[in-house]
């Protein structure tokens, strides 16, 4: 947590007490950022996500938390951007969320009723994070990027010409459920088989390592294996860990090549917890990307994400600035 309220009271960056809010709604917490009109992050905070009773308290809690901050400084909220963990249509209608038991309804309209703020934009959280990284993070300097988030699952966001590619049903960027292995027998969490998420997520790379474990690997001596362990051992030269990392990168490189054939971005940004492994990911993925893409699409820029957990609030507020 940090604040520059003292600067605000003196006219922080010429903001004249006019603020913009970025909110990133997750299944456990809701993250907020208050920004000046120039895009300076003034304060960030978070509250618990109350998911009981079909999540009926979530948006009232969002509105109350924003009002508390506004009243504290007697300021004006000029816009609210919101990231939602599920498909969101262009008009702000949420179309079911895996981690929030919401019905289908219009989040934008409901938040307007609760806050009275007219400038409200709502989008999928992965797309919003991609917009944040393009604006202030690893995608700076480009206006067309694809961001892939490697965590427990695999998420994706597509930004073309500086705008989020939403898709007809708000589900654009679901890279994690692109089929990359036709012979997979185990089922993905989505019900399909052979999804990218089964190989290139944190859980996916651990699944592969356990499934084919070699006894002479340092990984075999570990009671519990994490994605970090696999990358750490690969960096240390463990041949089996290197094999698993190479396999992880092969599937991800093929998937991003397929994405590039459709949207032709300027750059790819790789984020999420797994991305903390660093350049070993970029180096391996870039090779398989170039091996599997059309000549005209080779040698794209690959970057690691830079904003971490703040990407969502940056992207959310960017939609309304």
mmCIF file of C-alpha atoms in Angstrom, residues 12-242:
data_model
loop_
_atom_site.group_PDB
_atom_site.id
_atom_site.type_symbol
_atom_site.label_atom_id
_atom_site.label_comp_id
_atom_site.label_asym_id
_atom_site.label_seq_id
_atom_site.Cartn_x
_atom_site.Cartn_y
_atom_site.Cartn_z
ATOM 1 C CA UNK A 12 -1.115 16.345 -7.650
ATOM 2 C CA UNK A 13 0.016 16.530 -11.309
ATOM 3 C CA UNK A 14 -2.668 19.160 -11.878
ATOM 4 C CA UNK A 15 -5.419 16.627 -11.122
ATOM 5 C CA UNK A 16 -7.641 19.203 -9.269
ATOM 6 C CA UNK A 17 -9.236 16.407 -7.204
ATOM 7 C CA UNK A 18 -10.534 14.567 -10.252
ATOM 8 C CA UNK A 19 -9.754 10.864 -10.051
ATOM 9 C CA UNK A 20 -10.128 7.683 -12.045
ATOM 10 C CA UNK A 21 -10.569 4.211 -10.544
ATOM 11 C CA UNK A 22 -9.302 0.873 -11.841
ATOM 12 C CA UNK A 23 -10.802 -2.225 -10.195
ATOM 13 C CA UNK A 24 -9.671 -5.810 -10.717
ATOM 14 C CA UNK A 25 -12.292 -8.244 -9.399
ATOM 15 C CA UNK A 26 -10.941 -11.671 -8.471
ATOM 16 C CA UNK A 27 -12.435 -14.707 -6.797
ATOM 17 C CA UNK A 28 -10.665 -13.932 -3.497
ATOM 18 C CA UNK A 29 -9.916 -10.210 -3.473
ATOM 19 C CA UNK A 30 -10.840 -7.047 -5.361
ATOM 20 C CA UNK A 31 -7.864 -4.804 -6.121
ATOM 21 C CA UNK A 32 -8.312 -1.059 -6.622
ATOM 22 C CA UNK A 33 -6.154 1.735 -7.924
ATOM 23 C CA UNK A 34 -6.908 5.452 -7.818
ATOM 24 C CA UNK A 35 -5.244 7.390 -10.637
ATOM 25 C CA UNK A 36 -4.789 11.004 -11.663
ATOM 26 C CA UNK A 37 -5.963 12.254 -15.057
ATOM 27 C CA UNK A 38 -2.382 11.798 -16.313
ATOM 28 C CA UNK A 39 -2.337 8.106 -15.400
ATOM 29 C CA UNK A 40 -0.289 8.404 -12.198
ATOM 30 C CA UNK A 41 -1.148 5.754 -9.612
ATOM 31 C CA UNK A 42 -2.032 7.685 -6.455
ATOM 32 C CA UNK A 43 -3.120 4.878 -4.156
ATOM 33 C CA UNK A 44 -3.934 1.187 -4.274
ATOM 34 C CA UNK A 45 -5.868 -1.002 -1.870
ATOM 35 C CA UNK A 46 -7.923 -4.180 -1.818
ATOM 36 C CA UNK A 47 -10.978 -5.707 -0.167
ATOM 37 C CA UNK A 48 -12.291 -9.229 0.189
ATOM 38 C CA UNK A 49 -14.533 -10.625 -2.553
ATOM 39 C CA UNK A 50 -17.784 -11.760 -0.923
ATOM 40 C CA UNK A 51 -19.053 -14.478 -3.243
ATOM 41 C CA UNK A 52 -21.955 -15.774 -1.131
ATOM 42 C CA UNK A 53 -25.548 -15.419 -2.381
ATOM 43 C CA UNK A 54 -24.505 -15.393 -6.049
ATOM 44 C CA UNK A 55 -22.046 -12.596 -5.362
ATOM 45 C CA UNK A 56 -24.794 -10.089 -4.661
ATOM 46 C CA UNK A 57 -22.514 -8.031 -2.389
ATOM 47 C CA UNK A 58 -19.604 -7.652 -4.781
ATOM 48 C CA UNK A 59 -20.636 -4.564 -6.732
ATOM 49 C CA UNK A 60 -22.159 -2.799 -3.698
ATOM 50 C CA UNK A 61 -18.840 -3.425 -1.915
ATOM 51 C CA UNK A 62 -16.964 -2.000 -4.915
ATOM 52 C CA UNK A 63 -19.163 1.108 -4.926
ATOM 53 C CA UNK A 64 -18.858 1.574 -1.147
ATOM 54 C CA UNK A 65 -15.069 1.242 -1.208
ATOM 55 C CA UNK A 66 -14.776 3.790 -4.024
ATOM 56 C CA UNK A 67 -17.128 6.194 -2.249
ATOM 57 C CA UNK A 68 -15.100 5.916 0.954
ATOM 58 C CA UNK A 69 -11.941 6.978 -0.875
ATOM 59 C CA UNK A 70 -13.754 9.748 -2.746
ATOM 60 C CA UNK A 71 -15.333 11.175 0.402
ATOM 61 C CA UNK A 72 -12.054 11.099 2.310
ATOM 62 C CA UNK A 73 -10.608 13.681 -0.055
ATOM 63 C CA UNK A 74 -13.827 15.299 -1.275
ATOM 64 C CA UNK A 75 -12.905 14.450 -4.861
ATOM 65 C CA UNK A 76 -14.755 13.645 -8.055
ATOM 66 C CA UNK A 77 -14.626 10.215 -9.694
ATOM 67 C CA UNK A 78 -14.415 10.817 -13.451
ATOM 68 C CA UNK A 79 -14.342 7.201 -14.596
ATOM 69 C CA UNK A 80 -14.348 3.593 -13.363
ATOM 70 C CA UNK A 81 -12.782 0.693 -15.258
ATOM 71 C CA UNK A 82 -13.381 -2.875 -14.119
ATOM 72 C CA UNK A 83 -11.766 -6.214 -14.928
ATOM 73 C CA UNK A 84 -13.982 -9.301 -14.516
ATOM 74 C CA UNK A 85 -12.720 -12.933 -14.330
ATOM 75 C CA UNK A 86 -14.920 -14.246 -17.121
ATOM 76 C CA UNK A 87 -16.361 -13.424 -20.552
ATOM 77 C CA UNK A 88 -17.755 -9.886 -20.810
ATOM 78 C CA UNK A 89 -19.625 -8.524 -23.838
ATOM 79 C CA UNK A 90 -18.900 -5.133 -25.355
ATOM 80 C CA UNK A 91 -21.840 -3.528 -23.505
ATOM 81 C CA UNK A 92 -20.634 -4.724 -20.085
ATOM 82 C CA UNK A 93 -22.736 -7.857 -19.697
ATOM 83 C CA UNK A 94 -20.994 -10.632 -17.776
ATOM 84 C CA UNK A 95 -21.575 -14.085 -19.283
ATOM 85 C CA UNK A 96 -20.832 -16.336 -16.283
ATOM 86 C CA UNK A 97 -17.560 -16.413 -14.323
ATOM 87 C CA UNK A 98 -15.755 -19.589 -13.247
ATOM 88 C CA UNK A 99 -14.813 -18.198 -9.807
ATOM 89 C CA UNK A 100 -17.738 -15.866 -9.078
ATOM 90 C CA UNK A 101 -21.304 -17.266 -8.969
ATOM 91 C CA UNK A 102 -22.874 -14.330 -10.801
ATOM 92 C CA UNK A 103 -25.892 -14.737 -13.058
ATOM 93 C CA UNK A 104 -25.845 -13.133 -16.523
ATOM 94 C CA UNK A 105 -26.345 -9.389 -15.990
ATOM 95 C CA UNK A 106 -24.997 -6.001 -17.042
ATOM 96 C CA UNK A 107 -22.193 -4.997 -14.665
ATOM 97 C CA UNK A 108 -21.798 -1.570 -16.241
ATOM 98 C CA UNK A 109 -25.445 -0.626 -15.715
ATOM 99 C CA UNK A 110 -25.497 -1.945 -12.149
ATOM 100 C CA UNK A 111 -22.351 -0.041 -11.231
ATOM 101 C CA UNK A 112 -23.794 3.128 -12.747
ATOM 102 C CA UNK A 113 -26.895 2.712 -10.548
ATOM 103 C CA UNK A 114 -24.662 2.311 -7.490
ATOM 104 C CA UNK A 115 -22.193 5.134 -8.175
ATOM 105 C CA UNK A 116 -23.817 7.595 -10.556
ATOM 106 C CA UNK A 117 -20.593 7.629 -12.598
ATOM 107 C CA UNK A 118 -21.360 7.698 -16.310
ATOM 108 C CA UNK A 119 -17.895 6.863 -17.631
ATOM 109 C CA UNK A 120 -17.702 3.123 -16.828
ATOM 110 C CA UNK A 121 -16.033 0.364 -18.848
ATOM 111 C CA UNK A 122 -16.008 -3.354 -18.065
ATOM 112 C CA UNK A 123 -13.921 -6.097 -19.709
ATOM 113 C CA UNK A 124 -12.414 -9.536 -19.127
ATOM 114 C CA UNK A 125 -9.597 -9.410 -16.576
ATOM 115 C CA UNK A 126 -6.976 -11.053 -18.809
ATOM 116 C CA UNK A 127 -7.710 -8.587 -21.605
ATOM 117 C CA UNK A 128 -7.575 -5.731 -19.115
ATOM 118 C CA UNK A 129 -4.194 -6.921 -17.799
ATOM 119 C CA UNK A 130 -2.915 -7.044 -21.376
ATOM 120 C CA UNK A 131 -4.024 -3.437 -21.890
ATOM 121 C CA UNK A 132 -2.224 -2.444 -18.694
ATOM 122 C CA UNK A 133 1.010 -4.111 -19.805
ATOM 123 C CA UNK A 134 0.779 -2.423 -23.204
ATOM 124 C CA UNK A 135 0.293 0.953 -21.537
ATOM 125 C CA UNK A 136 2.784 0.892 -18.667
ATOM 126 C CA UNK A 137 4.513 -2.522 -18.651
ATOM 127 C CA UNK A 138 6.273 -5.028 -20.876
ATOM 128 C CA UNK A 139 4.288 -3.980 -23.956
ATOM 129 C CA UNK A 140 5.197 -0.294 -23.852
ATOM 130 C CA UNK A 141 5.860 1.182 -27.278
ATOM 131 C CA UNK A 142 3.436 -1.127 -29.122
ATOM 132 C CA UNK A 143 -0.248 -0.776 -29.853
ATOM 133 C CA UNK A 144 -0.907 -4.396 -30.882
ATOM 134 C CA UNK A 145 0.150 -7.138 -28.471
ATOM 135 C CA UNK A 146 -0.887 -10.552 -27.247
ATOM 136 C CA UNK A 147 -0.346 -11.212 -23.563
ATOM 137 C CA UNK A 148 -0.306 -14.743 -22.221
ATOM 138 C CA UNK A 149 -0.617 -15.260 -18.474
ATOM 139 C CA UNK A 150 0.939 -18.431 -17.086
ATOM 140 C CA UNK A 151 -0.393 -19.218 -13.638
ATOM 141 C CA UNK A 152 -2.546 -21.997 -12.242
ATOM 142 C CA UNK A 153 -4.144 -21.869 -15.676
ATOM 143 C CA UNK A 154 -3.256 -20.102 -18.926
ATOM 144 C CA UNK A 155 -5.015 -16.855 -19.789
ATOM 145 C CA UNK A 156 -4.659 -14.516 -22.705
ATOM 146 C CA UNK A 157 -5.468 -11.012 -23.834
ATOM 147 C CA UNK A 158 -5.400 -9.512 -27.319
ATOM 148 C CA UNK A 159 -4.892 -5.794 -27.948
ATOM 149 C CA UNK A 160 -5.133 -4.548 -31.537
ATOM 150 C CA UNK A 161 -4.659 -0.901 -32.443
ATOM 151 C CA UNK A 162 -4.673 0.007 -28.761
ATOM 152 C CA UNK A 163 -8.091 -1.553 -28.178
ATOM 153 C CA UNK A 164 -9.126 -4.769 -26.474
ATOM 154 C CA UNK A 165 -10.317 -7.448 -28.891
ATOM 155 C CA UNK A 166 -13.446 -8.578 -27.065
ATOM 156 C CA UNK A 167 -14.988 -11.019 -29.514
ATOM 157 C CA UNK A 168 -18.672 -11.593 -30.257
ATOM 158 C CA UNK A 169 -19.308 -13.269 -26.888
ATOM 159 C CA UNK A 170 -16.633 -11.619 -24.812
ATOM 160 C CA UNK A 171 -14.409 -14.704 -24.850
ATOM 161 C CA UNK A 172 -11.561 -13.533 -27.092
ATOM 162 C CA UNK A 173 -8.104 -14.453 -25.838
ATOM 163 C CA UNK A 174 -8.930 -17.850 -24.278
ATOM 164 C CA UNK A 175 -5.519 -19.111 -25.355
ATOM 165 C CA UNK A 176 -5.322 -21.652 -22.559
ATOM 166 C CA UNK A 177 -7.953 -23.849 -24.163
ATOM 167 C CA UNK A 178 -6.423 -23.920 -27.607
ATOM 168 C CA UNK A 179 -5.842 -27.565 -28.525
ATOM 169 C CA UNK A 180 -2.130 -28.302 -28.978
ATOM 170 C CA UNK A 181 -1.960 -32.077 -28.449
ATOM 171 C CA UNK A 182 -4.336 -34.387 -30.319
ATOM 172 C CA UNK A 183 -3.311 -37.564 -28.481
ATOM 173 C CA UNK A 184 -3.843 -36.436 -24.887
ATOM 174 C CA UNK A 185 -5.935 -38.894 -22.828
ATOM 175 C CA UNK A 186 -6.241 -36.866 -19.609
ATOM 176 C CA UNK A 187 -8.997 -34.300 -19.343
ATOM 177 C CA UNK A 188 -8.483 -30.555 -18.940
ATOM 178 C CA UNK A 189 -10.495 -28.632 -16.358
ATOM 179 C CA UNK A 190 -12.626 -27.252 -19.212
ATOM 180 C CA UNK A 191 -13.695 -30.770 -20.171
ATOM 181 C CA UNK A 192 -11.526 -30.965 -23.283
ATOM 182 C CA UNK A 193 -8.263 -32.798 -23.875
ATOM 183 C CA UNK A 194 -4.931 -31.549 -25.155
ATOM 184 C CA UNK A 195 -5.427 -27.897 -24.129
ATOM 185 C CA UNK A 196 -2.399 -25.629 -23.809
ATOM 186 C CA UNK A 197 -3.253 -25.223 -20.117
ATOM 187 C CA UNK A 198 -2.414 -28.897 -19.554
ATOM 188 C CA UNK A 199 1.229 -28.277 -20.509
ATOM 189 C CA UNK A 200 2.182 -24.621 -20.097
ATOM 190 C CA UNK A 201 0.490 -23.593 -16.850
ATOM 191 C CA UNK A 202 2.151 -23.970 -13.447
ATOM 192 C CA UNK A 203 0.018 -27.032 -12.772
ATOM 193 C CA UNK A 204 0.574 -28.321 -16.302
ATOM 194 C CA UNK A 205 4.360 -28.314 -16.195
ATOM 195 C CA UNK A 206 4.287 -30.045 -12.780
ATOM 196 C CA UNK A 207 1.877 -32.639 -14.187
ATOM 197 C CA UNK A 208 4.265 -33.390 -17.044
ATOM 198 C CA UNK A 209 7.268 -33.622 -14.716
ATOM 199 C CA UNK A 210 5.560 -36.075 -12.371
ATOM 200 C CA UNK A 211 4.162 -38.152 -15.204
ATOM 201 C CA UNK A 212 7.550 -38.843 -16.813
ATOM 202 C CA UNK A 213 9.825 -38.519 -13.775
ATOM 203 C CA UNK A 214 13.415 -39.746 -14.189
ATOM 204 C CA UNK A 215 15.005 -41.087 -11.007
ATOM 205 C CA UNK A 216 18.386 -39.532 -11.766
ATOM 206 C CA UNK A 217 16.870 -36.036 -11.810
ATOM 207 C CA UNK A 218 17.237 -33.734 -8.807
ATOM 208 C CA UNK A 219 13.468 -33.279 -9.042
ATOM 209 C CA UNK A 220 12.921 -36.898 -7.993
ATOM 210 C CA UNK A 221 14.330 -36.165 -4.539
ATOM 211 C CA UNK A 222 11.778 -33.423 -3.843
ATOM 212 C CA UNK A 223 8.746 -34.300 -1.744
ATOM 213 C CA UNK A 224 6.586 -31.754 -3.575
ATOM 214 C CA UNK A 225 7.484 -30.302 -6.970
ATOM 215 C CA UNK A 226 6.589 -26.766 -8.044
ATOM 216 C CA UNK A 227 6.963 -25.008 -11.362
ATOM 217 C CA UNK A 228 9.715 -22.912 -9.767
ATOM 218 C CA UNK A 229 11.614 -26.077 -8.845
ATOM 219 C CA UNK A 230 11.495 -27.275 -12.441
ATOM 220 C CA UNK A 231 12.831 -24.014 -13.855
ATOM 221 C CA UNK A 232 15.452 -23.698 -11.125
ATOM 222 C CA UNK A 233 16.779 -27.198 -11.851
ATOM 223 C CA UNK A 234 16.735 -26.507 -15.587
ATOM 224 C CA UNK A 235 18.880 -23.404 -15.020
ATOM 225 C CA UNK A 236 21.216 -25.569 -12.929
ATOM 226 C CA UNK A 237 21.630 -27.952 -15.873
ATOM 227 C CA UNK A 238 19.423 -30.860 -14.787
ATOM 228 C CA UNK A 239 18.796 -32.721 -18.065
ATOM 229 C CA UNK A 240 15.316 -33.947 -17.146
ATOM 230 C CA UNK A 241 14.175 -30.496 -15.969
ATOM 231 C CA UNK A 242 15.526 -29.043 -19.217
#
